[in-house]
Tab-separated table of C-alpha atoms in Angstrom:
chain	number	residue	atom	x	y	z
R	1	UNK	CA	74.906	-69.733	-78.259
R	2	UNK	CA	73.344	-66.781	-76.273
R	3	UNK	CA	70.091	-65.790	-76.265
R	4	UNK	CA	70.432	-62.847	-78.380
R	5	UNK	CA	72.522	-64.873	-80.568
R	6	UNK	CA	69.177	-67.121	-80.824
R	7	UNK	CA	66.710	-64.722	-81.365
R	8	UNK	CA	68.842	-62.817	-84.116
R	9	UNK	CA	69.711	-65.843	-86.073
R	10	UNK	CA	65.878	-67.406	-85.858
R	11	UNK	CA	64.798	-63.869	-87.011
R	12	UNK	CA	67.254	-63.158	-90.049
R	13	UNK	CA	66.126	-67.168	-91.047
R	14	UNK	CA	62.186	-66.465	-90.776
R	15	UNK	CA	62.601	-63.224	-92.677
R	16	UNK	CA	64.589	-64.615	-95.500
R	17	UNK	CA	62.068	-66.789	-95.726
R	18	UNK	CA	59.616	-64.224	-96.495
R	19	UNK	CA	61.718	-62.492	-98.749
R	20	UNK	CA	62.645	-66.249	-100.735
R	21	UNK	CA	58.826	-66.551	-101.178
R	22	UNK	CA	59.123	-63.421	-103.891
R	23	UNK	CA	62.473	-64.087	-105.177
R	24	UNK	CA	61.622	-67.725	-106.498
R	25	UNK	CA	59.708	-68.139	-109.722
R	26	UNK	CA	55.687	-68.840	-109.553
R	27	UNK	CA	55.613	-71.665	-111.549
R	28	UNK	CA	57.001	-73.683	-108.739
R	29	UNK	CA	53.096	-73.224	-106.978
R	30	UNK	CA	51.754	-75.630	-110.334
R	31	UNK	CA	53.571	-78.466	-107.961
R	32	UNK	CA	51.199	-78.709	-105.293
R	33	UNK	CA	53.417	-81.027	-102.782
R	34	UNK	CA	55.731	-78.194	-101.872
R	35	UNK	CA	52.910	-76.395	-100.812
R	36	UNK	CA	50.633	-79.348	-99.342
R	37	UNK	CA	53.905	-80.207	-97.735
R	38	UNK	CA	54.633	-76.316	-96.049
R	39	UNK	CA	50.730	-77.127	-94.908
R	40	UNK	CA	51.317	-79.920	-93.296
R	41	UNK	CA	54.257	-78.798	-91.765
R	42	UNK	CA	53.005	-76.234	-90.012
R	43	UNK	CA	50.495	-78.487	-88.603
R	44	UNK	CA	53.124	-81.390	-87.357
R	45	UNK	CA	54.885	-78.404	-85.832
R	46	UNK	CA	51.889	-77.008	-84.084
R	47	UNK	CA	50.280	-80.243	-83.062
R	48	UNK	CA	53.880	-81.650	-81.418
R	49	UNK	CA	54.700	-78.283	-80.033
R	50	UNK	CA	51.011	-78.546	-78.271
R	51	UNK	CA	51.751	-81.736	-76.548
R	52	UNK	CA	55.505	-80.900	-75.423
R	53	UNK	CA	54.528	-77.975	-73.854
R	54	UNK	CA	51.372	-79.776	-72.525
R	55	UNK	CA	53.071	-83.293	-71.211
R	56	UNK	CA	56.703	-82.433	-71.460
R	57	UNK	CA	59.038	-81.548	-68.632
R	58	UNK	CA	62.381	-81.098	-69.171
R	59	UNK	CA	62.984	-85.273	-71.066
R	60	UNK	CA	60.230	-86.598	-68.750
R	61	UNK	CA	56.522	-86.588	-69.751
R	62	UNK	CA	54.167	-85.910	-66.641
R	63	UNK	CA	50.470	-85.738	-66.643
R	64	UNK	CA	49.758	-82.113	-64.698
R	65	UNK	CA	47.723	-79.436	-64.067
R	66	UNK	CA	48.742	-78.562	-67.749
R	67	UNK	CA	46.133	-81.494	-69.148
R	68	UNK	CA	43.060	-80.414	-67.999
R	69	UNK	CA	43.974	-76.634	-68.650
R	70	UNK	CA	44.282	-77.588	-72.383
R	71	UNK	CA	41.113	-80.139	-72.605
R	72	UNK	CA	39.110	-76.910	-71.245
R	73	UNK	CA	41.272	-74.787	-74.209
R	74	UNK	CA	40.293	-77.167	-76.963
R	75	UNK	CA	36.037	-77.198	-75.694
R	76	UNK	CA	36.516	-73.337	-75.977
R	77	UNK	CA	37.842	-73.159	-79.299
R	78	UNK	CA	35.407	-76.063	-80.421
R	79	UNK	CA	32.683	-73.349	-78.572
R	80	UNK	CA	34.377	-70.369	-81.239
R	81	UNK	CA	35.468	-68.735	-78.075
R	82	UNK	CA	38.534	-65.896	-79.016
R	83	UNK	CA	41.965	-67.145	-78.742
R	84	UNK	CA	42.996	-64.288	-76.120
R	85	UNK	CA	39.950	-65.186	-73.907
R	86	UNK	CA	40.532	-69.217	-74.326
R	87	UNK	CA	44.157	-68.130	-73.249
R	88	UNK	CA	43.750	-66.657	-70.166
R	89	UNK	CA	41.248	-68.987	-68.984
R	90	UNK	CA	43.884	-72.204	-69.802
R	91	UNK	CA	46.130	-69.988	-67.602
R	92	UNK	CA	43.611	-69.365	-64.999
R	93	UNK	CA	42.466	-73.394	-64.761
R	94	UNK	CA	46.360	-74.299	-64.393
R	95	UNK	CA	46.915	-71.961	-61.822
R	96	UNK	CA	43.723	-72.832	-59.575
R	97	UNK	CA	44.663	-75.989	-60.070
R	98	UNK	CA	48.032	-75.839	-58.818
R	99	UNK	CA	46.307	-73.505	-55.428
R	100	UNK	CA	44.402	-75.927	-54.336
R	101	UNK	CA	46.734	-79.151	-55.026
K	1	UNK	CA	39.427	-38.941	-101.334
K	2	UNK	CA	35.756	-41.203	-101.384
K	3	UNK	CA	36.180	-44.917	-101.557
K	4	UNK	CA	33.869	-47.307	-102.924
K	5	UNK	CA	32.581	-49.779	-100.876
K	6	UNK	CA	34.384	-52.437	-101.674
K	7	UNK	CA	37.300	-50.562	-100.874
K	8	UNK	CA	35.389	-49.717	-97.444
K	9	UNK	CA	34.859	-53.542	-97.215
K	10	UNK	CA	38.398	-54.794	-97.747
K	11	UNK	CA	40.249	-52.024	-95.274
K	12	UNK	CA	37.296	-52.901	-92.901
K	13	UNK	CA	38.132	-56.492	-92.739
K	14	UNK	CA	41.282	-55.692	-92.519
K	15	UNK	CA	40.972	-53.649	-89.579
K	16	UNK	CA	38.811	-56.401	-88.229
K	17	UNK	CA	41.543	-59.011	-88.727
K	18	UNK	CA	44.719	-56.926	-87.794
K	19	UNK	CA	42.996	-55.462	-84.195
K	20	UNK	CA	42.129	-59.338	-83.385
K	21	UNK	CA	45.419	-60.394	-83.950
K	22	UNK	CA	47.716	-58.243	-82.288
K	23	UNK	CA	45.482	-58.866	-79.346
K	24	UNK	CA	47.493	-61.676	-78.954
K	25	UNK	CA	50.528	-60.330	-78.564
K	26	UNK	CA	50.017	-59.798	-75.211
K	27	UNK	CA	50.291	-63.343	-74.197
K	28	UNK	CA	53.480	-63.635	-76.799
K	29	UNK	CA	55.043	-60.856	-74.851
K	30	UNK	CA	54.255	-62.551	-71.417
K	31	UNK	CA	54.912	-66.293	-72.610
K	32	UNK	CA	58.243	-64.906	-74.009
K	33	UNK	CA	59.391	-63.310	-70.781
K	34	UNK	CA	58.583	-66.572	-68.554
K	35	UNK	CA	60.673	-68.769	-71.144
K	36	UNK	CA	64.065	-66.713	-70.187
K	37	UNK	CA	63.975	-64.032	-72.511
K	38	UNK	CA	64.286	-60.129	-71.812
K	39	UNK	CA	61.972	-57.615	-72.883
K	40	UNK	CA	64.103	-56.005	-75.566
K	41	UNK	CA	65.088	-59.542	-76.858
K	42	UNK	CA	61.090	-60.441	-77.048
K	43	UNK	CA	60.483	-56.983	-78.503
K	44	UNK	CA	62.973	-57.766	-81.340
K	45	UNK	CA	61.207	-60.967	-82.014
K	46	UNK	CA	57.823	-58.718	-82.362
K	47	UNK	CA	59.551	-56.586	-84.618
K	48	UNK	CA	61.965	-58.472	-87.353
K	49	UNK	CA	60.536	-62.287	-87.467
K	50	UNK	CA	57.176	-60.971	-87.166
K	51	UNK	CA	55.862	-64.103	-87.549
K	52	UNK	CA	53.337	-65.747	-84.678
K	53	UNK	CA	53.843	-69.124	-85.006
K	54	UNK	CA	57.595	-68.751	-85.452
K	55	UNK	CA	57.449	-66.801	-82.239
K	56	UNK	CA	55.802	-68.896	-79.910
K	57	UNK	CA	57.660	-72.124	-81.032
K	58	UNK	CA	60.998	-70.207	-80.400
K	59	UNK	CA	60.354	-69.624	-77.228
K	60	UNK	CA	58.117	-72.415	-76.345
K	61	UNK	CA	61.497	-74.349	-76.993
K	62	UNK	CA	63.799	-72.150	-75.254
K	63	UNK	CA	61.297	-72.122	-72.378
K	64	UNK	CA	61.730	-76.265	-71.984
K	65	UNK	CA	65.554	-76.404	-73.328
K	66	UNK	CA	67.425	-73.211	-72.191
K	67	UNK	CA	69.552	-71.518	-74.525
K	68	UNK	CA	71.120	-75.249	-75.264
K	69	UNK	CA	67.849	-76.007	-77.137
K	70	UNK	CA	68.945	-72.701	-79.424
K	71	UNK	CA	70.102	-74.706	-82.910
K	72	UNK	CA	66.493	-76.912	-82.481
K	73	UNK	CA	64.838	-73.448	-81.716
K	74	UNK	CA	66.295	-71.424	-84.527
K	75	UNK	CA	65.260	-74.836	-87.098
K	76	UNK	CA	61.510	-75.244	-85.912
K	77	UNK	CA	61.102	-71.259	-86.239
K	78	UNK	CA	62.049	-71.598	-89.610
K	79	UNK	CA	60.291	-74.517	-90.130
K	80	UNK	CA	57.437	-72.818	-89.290
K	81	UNK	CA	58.608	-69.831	-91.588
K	82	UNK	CA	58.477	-72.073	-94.576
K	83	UNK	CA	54.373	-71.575	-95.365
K	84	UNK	CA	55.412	-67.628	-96.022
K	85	UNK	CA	57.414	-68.812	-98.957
K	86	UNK	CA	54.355	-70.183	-100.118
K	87	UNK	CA	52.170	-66.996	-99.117
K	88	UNK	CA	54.945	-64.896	-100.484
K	89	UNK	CA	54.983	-66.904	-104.052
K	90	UNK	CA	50.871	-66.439	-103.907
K	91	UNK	CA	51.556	-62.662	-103.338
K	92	UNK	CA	54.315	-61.783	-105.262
K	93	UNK	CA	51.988	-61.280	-108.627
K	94	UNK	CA	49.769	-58.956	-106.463
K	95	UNK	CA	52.086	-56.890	-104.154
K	96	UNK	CA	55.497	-57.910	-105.375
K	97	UNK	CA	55.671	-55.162	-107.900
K	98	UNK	CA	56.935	-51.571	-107.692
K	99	UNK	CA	60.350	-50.649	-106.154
K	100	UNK	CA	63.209	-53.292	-104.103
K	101	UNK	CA	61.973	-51.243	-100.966
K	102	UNK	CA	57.995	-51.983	-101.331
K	103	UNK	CA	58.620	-55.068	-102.460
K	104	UNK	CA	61.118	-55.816	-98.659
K	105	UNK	CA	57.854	-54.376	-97.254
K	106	UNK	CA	55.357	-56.639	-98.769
K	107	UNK	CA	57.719	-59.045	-98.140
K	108	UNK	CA	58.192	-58.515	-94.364
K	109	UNK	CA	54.483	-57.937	-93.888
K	110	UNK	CA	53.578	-61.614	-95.499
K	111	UNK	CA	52.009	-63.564	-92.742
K	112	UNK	CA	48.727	-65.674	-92.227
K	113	UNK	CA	46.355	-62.653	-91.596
K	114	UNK	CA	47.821	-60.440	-94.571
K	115	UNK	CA	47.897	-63.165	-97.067
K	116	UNK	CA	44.390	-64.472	-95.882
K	117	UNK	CA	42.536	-60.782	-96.327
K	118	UNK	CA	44.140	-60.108	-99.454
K	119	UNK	CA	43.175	-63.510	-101.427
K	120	UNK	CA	39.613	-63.096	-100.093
K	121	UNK	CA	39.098	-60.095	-102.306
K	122	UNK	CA	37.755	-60.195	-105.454
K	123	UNK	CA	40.309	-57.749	-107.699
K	124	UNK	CA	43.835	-57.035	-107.486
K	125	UNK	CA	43.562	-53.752	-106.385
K	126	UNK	CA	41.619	-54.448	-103.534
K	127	UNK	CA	43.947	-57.384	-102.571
K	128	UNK	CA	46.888	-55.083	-102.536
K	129	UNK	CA	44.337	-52.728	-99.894
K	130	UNK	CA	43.295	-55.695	-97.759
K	131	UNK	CA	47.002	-56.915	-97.566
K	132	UNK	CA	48.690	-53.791	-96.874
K	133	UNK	CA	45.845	-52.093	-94.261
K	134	UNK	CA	46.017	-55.724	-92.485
K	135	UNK	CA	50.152	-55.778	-92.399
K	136	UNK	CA	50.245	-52.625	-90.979
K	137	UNK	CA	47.205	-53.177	-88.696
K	138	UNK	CA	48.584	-56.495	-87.038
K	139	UNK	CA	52.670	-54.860	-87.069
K	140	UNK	CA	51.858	-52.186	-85.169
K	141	UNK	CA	49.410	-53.562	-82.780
K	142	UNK	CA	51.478	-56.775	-82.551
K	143	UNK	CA	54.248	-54.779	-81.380
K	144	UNK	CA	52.793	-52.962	-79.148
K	145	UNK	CA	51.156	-56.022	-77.488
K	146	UNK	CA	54.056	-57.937	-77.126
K	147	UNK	CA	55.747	-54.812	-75.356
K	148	UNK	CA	52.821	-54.629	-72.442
K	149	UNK	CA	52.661	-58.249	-72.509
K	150	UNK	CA	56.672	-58.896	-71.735
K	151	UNK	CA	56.129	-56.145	-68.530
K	152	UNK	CA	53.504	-57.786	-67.496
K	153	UNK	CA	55.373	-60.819	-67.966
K	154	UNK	CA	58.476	-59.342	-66.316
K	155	UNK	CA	56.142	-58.496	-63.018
K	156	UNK	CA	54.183	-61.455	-62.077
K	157	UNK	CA	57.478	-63.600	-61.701
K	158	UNK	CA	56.781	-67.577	-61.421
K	159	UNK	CA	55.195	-68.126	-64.789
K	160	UNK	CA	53.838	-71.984	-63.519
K	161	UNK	CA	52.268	-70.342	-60.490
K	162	UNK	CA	50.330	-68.171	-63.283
K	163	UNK	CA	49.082	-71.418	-65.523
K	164	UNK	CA	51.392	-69.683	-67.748
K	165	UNK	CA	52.478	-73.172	-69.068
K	166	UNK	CA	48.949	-74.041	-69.970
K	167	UNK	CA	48.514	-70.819	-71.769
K	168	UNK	CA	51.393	-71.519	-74.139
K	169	UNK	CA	49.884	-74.833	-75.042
K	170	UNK	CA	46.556	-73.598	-75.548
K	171	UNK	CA	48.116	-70.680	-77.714
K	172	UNK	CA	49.684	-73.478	-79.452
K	173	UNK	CA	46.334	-75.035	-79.770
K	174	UNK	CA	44.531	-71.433	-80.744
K	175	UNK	CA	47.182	-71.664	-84.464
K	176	UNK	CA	46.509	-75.326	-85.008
K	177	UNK	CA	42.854	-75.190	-84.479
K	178	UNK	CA	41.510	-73.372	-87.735
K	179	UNK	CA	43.911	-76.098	-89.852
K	180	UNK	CA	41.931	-79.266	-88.941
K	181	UNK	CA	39.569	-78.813	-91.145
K	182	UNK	CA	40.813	-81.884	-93.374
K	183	UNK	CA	41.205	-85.278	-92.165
K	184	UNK	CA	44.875	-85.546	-93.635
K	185	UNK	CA	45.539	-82.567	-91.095
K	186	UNK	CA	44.143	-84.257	-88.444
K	187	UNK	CA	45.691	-87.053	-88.632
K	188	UNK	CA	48.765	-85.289	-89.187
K	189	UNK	CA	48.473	-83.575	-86.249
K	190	UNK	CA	47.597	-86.678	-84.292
K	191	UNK	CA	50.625	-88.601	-85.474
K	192	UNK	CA	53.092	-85.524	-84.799
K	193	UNK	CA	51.542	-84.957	-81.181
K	194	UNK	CA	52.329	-88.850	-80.617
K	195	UNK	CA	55.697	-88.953	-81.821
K	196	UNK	CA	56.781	-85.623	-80.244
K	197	UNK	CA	55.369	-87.405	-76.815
K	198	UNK	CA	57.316	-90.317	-76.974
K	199	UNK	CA	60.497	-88.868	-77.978
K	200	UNK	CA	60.687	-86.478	-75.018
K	201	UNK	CA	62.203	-89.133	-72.489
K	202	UNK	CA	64.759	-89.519	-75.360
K	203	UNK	CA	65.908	-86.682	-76.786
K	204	UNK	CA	67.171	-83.352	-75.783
K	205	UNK	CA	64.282	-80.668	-75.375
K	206	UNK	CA	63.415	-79.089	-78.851
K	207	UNK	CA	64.308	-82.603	-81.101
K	208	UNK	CA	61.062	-84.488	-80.297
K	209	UNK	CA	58.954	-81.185	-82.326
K	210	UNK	CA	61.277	-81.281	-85.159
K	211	UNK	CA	61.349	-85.026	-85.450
K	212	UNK	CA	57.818	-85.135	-85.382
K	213	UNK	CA	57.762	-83.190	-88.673
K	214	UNK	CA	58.731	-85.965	-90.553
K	215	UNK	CA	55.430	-86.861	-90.110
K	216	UNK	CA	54.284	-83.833	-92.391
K	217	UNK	CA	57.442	-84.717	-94.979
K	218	UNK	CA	56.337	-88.380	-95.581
K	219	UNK	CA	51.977	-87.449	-95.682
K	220	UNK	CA	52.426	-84.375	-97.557
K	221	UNK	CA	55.101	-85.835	-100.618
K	222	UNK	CA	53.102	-89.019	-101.025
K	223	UNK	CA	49.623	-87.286	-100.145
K	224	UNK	CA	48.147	-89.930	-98.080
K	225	UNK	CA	44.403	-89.417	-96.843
K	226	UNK	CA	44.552	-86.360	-99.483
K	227	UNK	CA	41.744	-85.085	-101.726
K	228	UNK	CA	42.172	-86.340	-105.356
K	229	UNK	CA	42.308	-82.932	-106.979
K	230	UNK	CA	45.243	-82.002	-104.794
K	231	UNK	CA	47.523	-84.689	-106.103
């Protein structure tokens, strides 16, 4: 596939999705594991996207400048501090990092 | 036209929400650039999946994978997609109504921050305010984020050299954060960070994340660790 092959395809699937959500009748909400499940999802998703991007490169898993970066993200966030501002300053401890090693 | 101030209230929060928000499309725009894509293929992320979290895992994957990693890509977006069915089934009653054309609006502008402003108001009228000022708020600003972010993305060149790496983890980290409030979460999230890990020697980039949301599957369907009143 190309890339804008990629991007259409993921977009047209994410905003069916949205649409589906008001298409499909309500009383499937009185189940509550579809939507403890879509919860959860999102949260498996998140959580193992967080440590590819933090430990993975390419199929090996290093320990980098990437791990402290994200231990000083998650004290931030702990601290309330905005997400833009936590951001930047993950990006700012992997780059000194990476300066001075 | 005078508005009460409840109305005040809900486009105020609103506001407050959608300004916050598209903040962050600056580091979407940048973190899209550095994975591979171009500006006008980030820009049409912005604009039709207009969803954050769908976003950054696209090209969080394409950023480790390469356009191989595309079919894994396209199914974690969507993945991720899945909670605006819910949001969409909890709006529908409120800002489903009205004309095929509002209703592909309402539709498109279903996301965390809309959905969130709109059930924290007390009447349906002032839901349908909340949602719609915070939709708007968020698309426009979004997309005009994620435009300055992808030139300044474009610009700086080596995104490792830039901790740009770190930031997408800890942008990552910025979604999951307000979700942990439960210990089933947590431990979700624990079990799916584990399992993504030790998959990566093995599988091809993007399979270790979708794997991992098994983990959700199996929790969520026989609610283990959940509260008693959600079962």
């Amino acid at each position: 596939m190309t890339l804008w092959q990629i991007v259409i395809l993921a977009s047209i699937a994410c905003l069916v999705l949205k649409f589906a959500g008001y298409l499909v009748p309500a009383r499937l909400l009185e189940a509550p594991a579809p939507s403890r499940i879509a919860d959860l999802l999102t949260v498996a998703l998140l959580a193992a996207l967080i440590a590819v991007q933090t430990f993975g490169a390419g199929q090996h898993v290093v320990v980098d400048a990437r791990v402290p970066a994200v231990i000083v993200a998650a004290a931030l966030y702990a601290l309330r501090v905005p997400f833009i501002v936590v951001v930047a300053v993950a990006a700012l401890v992997a780059a000194g990092i990476r300066l001075v090693t | 036209m005078t508005r009460s101030s409840a109305e005040r209230t809900a486009i105020r929060s609103g506001l407050a929400v959608g300004i916050a928000t598209a903040v962050y499309g600056i580091s979407f725009g940048a973190l899209s650039v550095a994975s591979g894509l171009d500006i006008w293929q980030t820009c049409f992320l912005s604009l039709v999946m207009f969803t954050g979290g769908s976003q950054f895992a696209l090209v969080g994957i394409l950023a480790t994978g390469g356009a191989a990693a595309g079919f894994t890509g396209i199914a974690t977006a969507a993945l991720l997609g899945l909670r605006n069915v819910i949001y969409g089934m909890r709006m529908a009653p409120i800002v489903g109504t009205g004309p095929w054309w509002r209703r592909a609006i309402s539709a498109w502008g279903t996301i965390d921050e809309s959905v969130a402003v709109a059930i924290a108001q007390p009447t349906r009228p002032l839901a349908r305010l909340g949602f719609s000022v915070t939709a708007v708020t968020v698309f426009v600003g979004w997309n005009i984020t994620t435009f300055v972010g992808a030139l300044i993305g474009d610009a700086i060149g080596d995104p490792r050299a830039w901790g740009l790496d770190a930031a997408a983890a800890a942008a990552f980290l910025g979604l999951l954060w307000p979700r942990l409030k439960r210990l089933q979460a947590s431990v979700v999230a624990v079990a799916a960070a584990v399992v993504a890990t030790v998959l990566t020697p093995v599988l091809m980039p993007g399979l270790p994340v979708l794997v991992a949301a098994i983990v959700a599957v199996v929790v969520g369907a026989f609610n283990w660790l959940g509260r008693r009143d959600d079962s």
